[in-house]
CSV table of C-alpha atoms in Angstrom, one decimal:
chain,number,residue,atom,x,y,z
X,1,LEU,CA,-19.2,4.1,16.4
X,2,THR,CA,-21.5,2.4,14.1
X,3,TYR,CA,-20.4,-0.7,12.3
X,4,LEU,CA,-18.7,-0.2,8.9
X,5,ASN,CA,-18.0,-3.1,6.6
X,6,TYR,CA,-14.5,-3.5,5.2
X,7,ASP,CA,-15.4,-2.4,1.6
X,8,LYS,CA,-16.6,1.0,2.9
X,9,ILE,CA,-13.7,1.5,5.2
X,10,LEU,CA,-11.2,0.5,2.4
X,11,ASN,CA,-12.9,2.7,-0.2
X,12,TYR,CA,-13.0,5.7,2.1
X,13,PHE,CA,-9.4,5.6,3.2
X,14,THR,CA,-7.8,4.3,0.0
X,15,ASN,CA,-9.7,6.4,-2.5
X,16,LYS,CA,-9.9,9.4,-0.2
X,17,GLU,CA,-13.4,10.1,-1.6
X,18,TRP,CA,-12.2,12.9,-3.8
X,19,GLU,CA,-12.2,13.7,-7.5
X,20,ILE,CA,-9.1,13.9,-9.6
X,21,ALA,CA,-8.6,15.9,-12.8
X,22,ASP,CA,-7.9,14.3,-16.1
X,23,SER,CA,-4.2,14.5,-15.5
X,24,VAL,CA,-2.5,14.3,-12.1
X,25,GLY,CA,0.7,15.7,-13.6
X,26,LYS,CA,4.0,14.6,-15.1
X,27,VAL,CA,6.2,12.7,-12.7
X,28,GLY,CA,9.9,13.6,-12.9
X,29,PHE,CA,12.7,11.1,-12.8
X,30,SER,CA,13.8,11.9,-9.3
X,31,ASN,CA,10.6,12.4,-7.4
X,32,TYR,CA,7.3,10.6,-7.9
X,33,LEU,CA,4.0,12.4,-7.3
X,34,ASP,CA,1.9,10.5,-4.8
X,35,VAL,CA,-1.5,9.8,-6.3
X,36,CYS,CA,-3.0,8.2,-3.2
X,37,GLY,CA,-3.4,4.6,-4.1
X,38,THR,CA,-6.2,3.8,-6.5
X,39,SER,CA,-7.1,7.4,-7.4
X,40,SER,CA,-5.3,7.2,-10.8
X,41,ASN,CA,-6.7,4.7,-13.1
X,42,PHE,CA,-4.0,4.9,-15.8
X,43,PHE,CA,-0.3,5.4,-15.9
X,44,VAL,CA,1.7,6.2,-19.0
X,45,ILE,CA,5.4,5.7,-19.0
X,46,ASP,CA,7.5,7.5,-21.6
X,47,ASN,CA,11.0,9.0,-22.0
X,48,ASP,CA,9.9,12.1,-19.9
X,49,GLY,CA,8.7,10.1,-16.9
X,50,ILE,CA,5.4,8.8,-15.6
X,51,THR,CA,2.0,10.5,-16.0
X,52,GLY,CA,-1.1,9.5,-14.0
X,53,TYR,CA,-4.6,10.0,-15.4
X,54,SER,CA,-8.0,9.4,-14.1
X,55,ASN,CA,-9.2,9.1,-17.7
X,56,ILE,CA,-7.0,8.7,-20.8
X,57,VAL,CA,-7.8,9.5,-24.4
X,58,LYS,CA,-6.0,8.4,-27.6
X,59,GLU,CA,-4.4,11.9,-28.0
X,60,ASN,CA,-2.5,11.4,-24.7
X,61,LEU,CA,-0.5,8.4,-26.2
X,62,LYS,CA,2.6,8.4,-28.3
X,63,LYS,CA,4.3,5.5,-30.1
X,64,GLY,CA,6.4,3.5,-27.6
X,65,ASP,CA,4.4,4.6,-24.5
X,66,VAL,CA,3.7,1.9,-21.9
X,67,VAL,CA,0.2,2.0,-20.4
X,68,PHE,CA,-1.1,0.5,-17.2
X,69,LYS,CA,-4.9,0.3,-16.7
X,70,ASN,CA,-7.0,-0.1,-13.5
X,71,VAL,CA,-4.1,0.1,-11.1
X,72,ILE,CA,-3.2,0.5,-7.5
X,73,SER,CA,-0.1,2.5,-6.9
X,74,ALA,CA,2.2,4.1,-4.3
X,75,SER,CA,5.4,6.1,-4.4
X,76,GLU,CA,8.1,7.4,-2.2
X,77,SER,CA,11.3,9.3,-3.2
X,78,ASP,CA,12.6,7.8,-6.4
X,79,TYR,CA,10.5,4.6,-6.2
X,80,ALA,CA,7.0,3.8,-7.4
X,81,ILE,CA,5.0,0.5,-7.3
X,82,ILE,CA,2.2,-0.1,-9.8
X,83,ILE,CA,-0.1,-3.1,-9.6
X,84,GLU,CA,-2.6,-4.0,-12.2
X,85,LYS,CA,-5.7,-5.1,-10.2
X,86,ASP,CA,-7.1,-7.5,-12.8
X,87,SER,CA,-3.9,-9.5,-13.2
X,88,ALA,CA,-2.1,-8.8,-9.9
X,89,ASN,CA,1.0,-8.0,-11.9
X,90,ILE,CA,3.5,-5.9,-9.8
X,91,TYR,CA,5.9,-3.4,-11.3
X,92,VAL,CA,8.5,-1.4,-9.4
X,93,PHE,CA,10.2,1.6,-11.0
X,94,SER,CA,13.1,3.9,-10.0
X,95,GLY,CA,12.9,7.0,-12.1
X,96,ASN,CA,11.2,5.7,-15.2
X,97,GLU,CA,13.3,2.5,-15.2
X,98,LEU,CA,11.7,-0.9,-14.4
X,99,VAL,CA,13.6,-2.3,-11.5
X,100,TRP,CA,11.6,-5.6,-11.1
X,101,SER,CA,8.3,-7.2,-11.7
X,102,ASN,CA,6.3,-10.1,-10.2
X,103,ASN,CA,2.9,-11.6,-9.9
X,104,ILE,CA,0.7,-12.9,-7.1
X,105,ASN,CA,-1.5,-15.8,-8.2
X,106,ASN,CA,-5.3,-15.7,-7.6
X,107,ALA,CA,-5.0,-12.4,-5.6
X,108,SER,CA,-7.4,-9.6,-5.1
X,109,VAL,CA,-5.1,-6.7,-4.6
X,110,LEU,CA,-6.3,-4.2,-1.9
X,111,GLY,CA,-3.3,-1.9,-1.4
X,112,ALA,CA,0.4,-1.2,-2.0
X,113,TYR,CA,3.2,0.5,-0.2
X,114,ILE,CA,6.9,1.3,-1.0
X,115,ASN,CA,9.4,3.1,1.2
X,116,LYS,CA,12.2,5.5,0.1
X,117,ASN,CA,14.7,2.6,-0.2
X,118,GLY,CA,12.4,0.6,-2.6
X,119,TYR,CA,11.2,-2.1,-0.1
X,120,ALA,CA,7.6,-2.8,-0.9
X,121,ALA,CA,4.5,-4.4,0.6
X,122,VAL,CA,1.3,-5.6,-1.1
X,123,ILE,CA,-2.0,-6.0,0.7
X,124,TYR,CA,-4.3,-8.6,-0.9
X,125,SER,CA,-7.0,-11.2,-0.2
X,126,GLN,CA,-7.3,-14.8,-1.1
X,127,THR,CA,-9.7,-17.6,-0.2
X,128,GLY,CA,-9.5,-18.4,3.5
X,129,TYR,CA,-7.9,-15.1,4.5
X,130,LYS,CA,-9.3,-11.6,5.0
X,131,SER,CA,-5.9,-10.0,4.3
X,132,LEU,CA,-2.4,-11.0,3.4
X,133,ILE,CA,0.7,-8.8,3.2
X,134,LYS,CA,3.6,-9.9,1.0
X,135,VAL,CA,6.9,-8.0,1.5
X,136,PHE,CA,9.6,-7.6,-1.2
X,137,SER,CA,13.2,-6.3,-1.0
X,138,ASN,CA,14.4,-3.5,-3.3
X,139,THR,CA,15.7,-6.1,-5.7
X,140,GLY,CA,12.3,-7.9,-5.9
X,141,GLU,CA,13.2,-10.7,-3.6
X,142,GLU,CA,10.1,-12.0,-1.9
X,143,LEU,CA,10.9,-11.9,1.8
X,144,PHE,CA,7.8,-13.3,3.5
X,145,THR,CA,4.0,-13.2,3.6
X,146,ASN,CA,1.9,-12.3,6.7
X,147,PHE,CA,-1.5,-14.0,6.9
X,148,LEU,CA,-4.5,-12.4,8.6
X,149,ALA,CA,-7.3,-14.9,8.9
X,150,SER,CA,-9.7,-12.9,11.1
X,151,THR,CA,-8.7,-9.2,10.7
X,152,TYR,CA,-8.4,-6.7,7.9
X,153,ALA,CA,-5.2,-4.8,7.0
X,154,ILE,CA,-6.1,-1.1,6.6
X,155,ASP,CA,-2.5,0.2,6.0
X,156,VAL,CA,1.1,-0.9,6.1
X,157,ALA,CA,4.5,0.8,6.4
X,158,ILE,CA,8.1,-0.2,6.3
X,159,SER,CA,10.7,1.5,8.5
X,160,ASN,CA,13.4,3.7,6.9
X,161,ASP,CA,16.1,1.2,7.9
X,162,ASN,CA,14.1,-1.7,6.2
X,163,LYS,CA,14.0,-3.6,9.5
X,164,VAL,CA,10.3,-3.5,10.5
X,165,LEU,CA,6.9,-3.9,8.8
X,166,ALA,CA,4.1,-2.2,10.6
X,167,ILE,CA,0.5,-3.4,9.9
X,168,ALA,CA,-2.6,-1.4,10.9
X,169,GLU,CA,-5.4,-3.9,11.2
X,170,ILE,CA,-9.1,-3.9,12.4
X,171,ASP,CA,-11.2,-6.6,13.8
X,172,THR,CA,-14.9,-6.4,13.1
X,173,ASN,CA,-15.9,-9.8,14.5
X,174,GLY,CA,-17.2,-8.5,17.9
X,175,ILE,CA,-19.7,-5.9,19.0
X,176,ASN,CA,-16.9,-3.2,19.0
X,177,VAL,CA,-14.5,-2.5,16.2
X,178,GLU,CA,-11.0,-3.2,17.5
X,179,SER,CA,-7.8,-1.7,16.0
X,180,ARG,CA,-4.2,-2.7,16.5
X,181,ILE,CA,-0.8,-2.3,15.1
X,182,LYS,CA,1.5,-5.3,14.5
X,183,PHE,CA,5.2,-5.0,14.2
X,184,VAL,CA,7.0,-7.7,12.2
X,185,ASP,CA,10.7,-8.1,12.2
X,186,ILE,CA,11.6,-8.3,8.5
X,187,LYS,CA,14.6,-10.5,9.1
X,188,ASN,CA,12.7,-12.8,11.5
X,189,ALA,CA,9.0,-12.7,10.5
X,190,SER,CA,7.8,-15.7,12.6
X,191,GLU,CA,4.5,-15.1,14.5
X,192,ASN,CA,6.3,-15.6,17.9
X,193,ASN,CA,8.4,-12.6,17.1
X,194,VAL,CA,5.5,-10.2,16.3
X,195,LYS,CA,4.8,-7.3,18.7
X,196,LYS,CA,1.4,-5.8,19.0
X,197,TYR,CA,0.0,-2.4,20.1
X,198,ASN,CA,-3.8,-2.3,20.8
X,199,LEU,CA,-5.8,0.9,20.4
X,200,VAL,CA,-8.7,1.7,22.7
X,201,ALA,CA,-12.1,0.1,21.8
X,202,ASN,CA,-13.9,1.7,18.9
X,203,GLU,CA,-10.9,3.8,17.9
X,204,LEU,CA,-10.5,3.3,14.2
X,205,VAL,CA,-7.0,3.3,12.7
X,206,THR,CA,-6.9,4.9,9.3
X,207,ASP,CA,-3.2,5.5,8.3
X,208,ILE,CA,0.3,4.7,9.6
X,209,GLU,CA,3.7,6.0,8.5
X,210,PHE,CA,7.2,5.9,9.9
X,211,GLY,CA,8.9,9.2,10.5
X,212,GLU,CA,12.5,9.9,9.7
X,213,ASP,CA,13.5,8.8,13.2
X,214,ASN,CA,11.6,5.5,12.6
X,215,LYS,CA,8.9,6.4,15.2
X,216,LEU,CA,5.5,5.3,14.0
X,217,ILE,CA,2.8,7.9,13.3
X,218,ILE,CA,-0.7,6.5,13.8
X,219,MET,CA,-3.7,8.3,12.5
X,220,THR,CA,-7.1,7.4,13.8
X,221,ASP,CA,-10.6,8.7,13.5
X,222,VAL,CA,-10.1,10.6,16.8
X,223,GLY,CA,-6.5,12.0,16.4
X,224,ILE,CA,-2.8,11.3,15.8
X,225,LYS,CA,-0.5,9.2,18.0
X,226,LEU,CA,3.3,9.0,18.0
X,227,LEU,CA,4.5,5.5,19.0
X,228,GLU,CA,8.0,5.5,20.4
């Protein structure tokens, strides 16, 4: 496996390297359309729901519409998280209602995640750290921040019972790229309580997701693993 820098890895797995049409469709009140992170540049919120666009023109807008530009987003069930990359302003919606909002100071936002219960995680970078992950409850309470000084967070997931944060991270400091999964107890997030699962050398983790039974599904460049 040849060395890939983080920007290339992040762009490939976050943007998915595909094109999106002018509209990605109207999102209903009860079920958000997953637009795969940064692939939608604009969101318009109106009385009918939320519409994602790769490009927006004046004709798409009506009086009273709320527009978000240059965003990172994620959705699951009735919840969606929208983060403006320029300001790092965070907005969480249920249906088309704003549940809570927040801001991360001096952050370069890299990714976002929300589970079906509205628990959210934001991946970002700041001076001195390659990645940080900030976790919020479904009411917007900031629960904790996980700091990664020497590795990059590629993906995150929160279990369906809201008890565990899983972090897929890569280490590019050595000759080989190393991937691992960290499991953080949301109620006790101290480093001493973190569990780790190491993948084999040069196996690149790409995505993670908890199944309905809270078993973690790990996708890598060579296959799919189910972690009991």
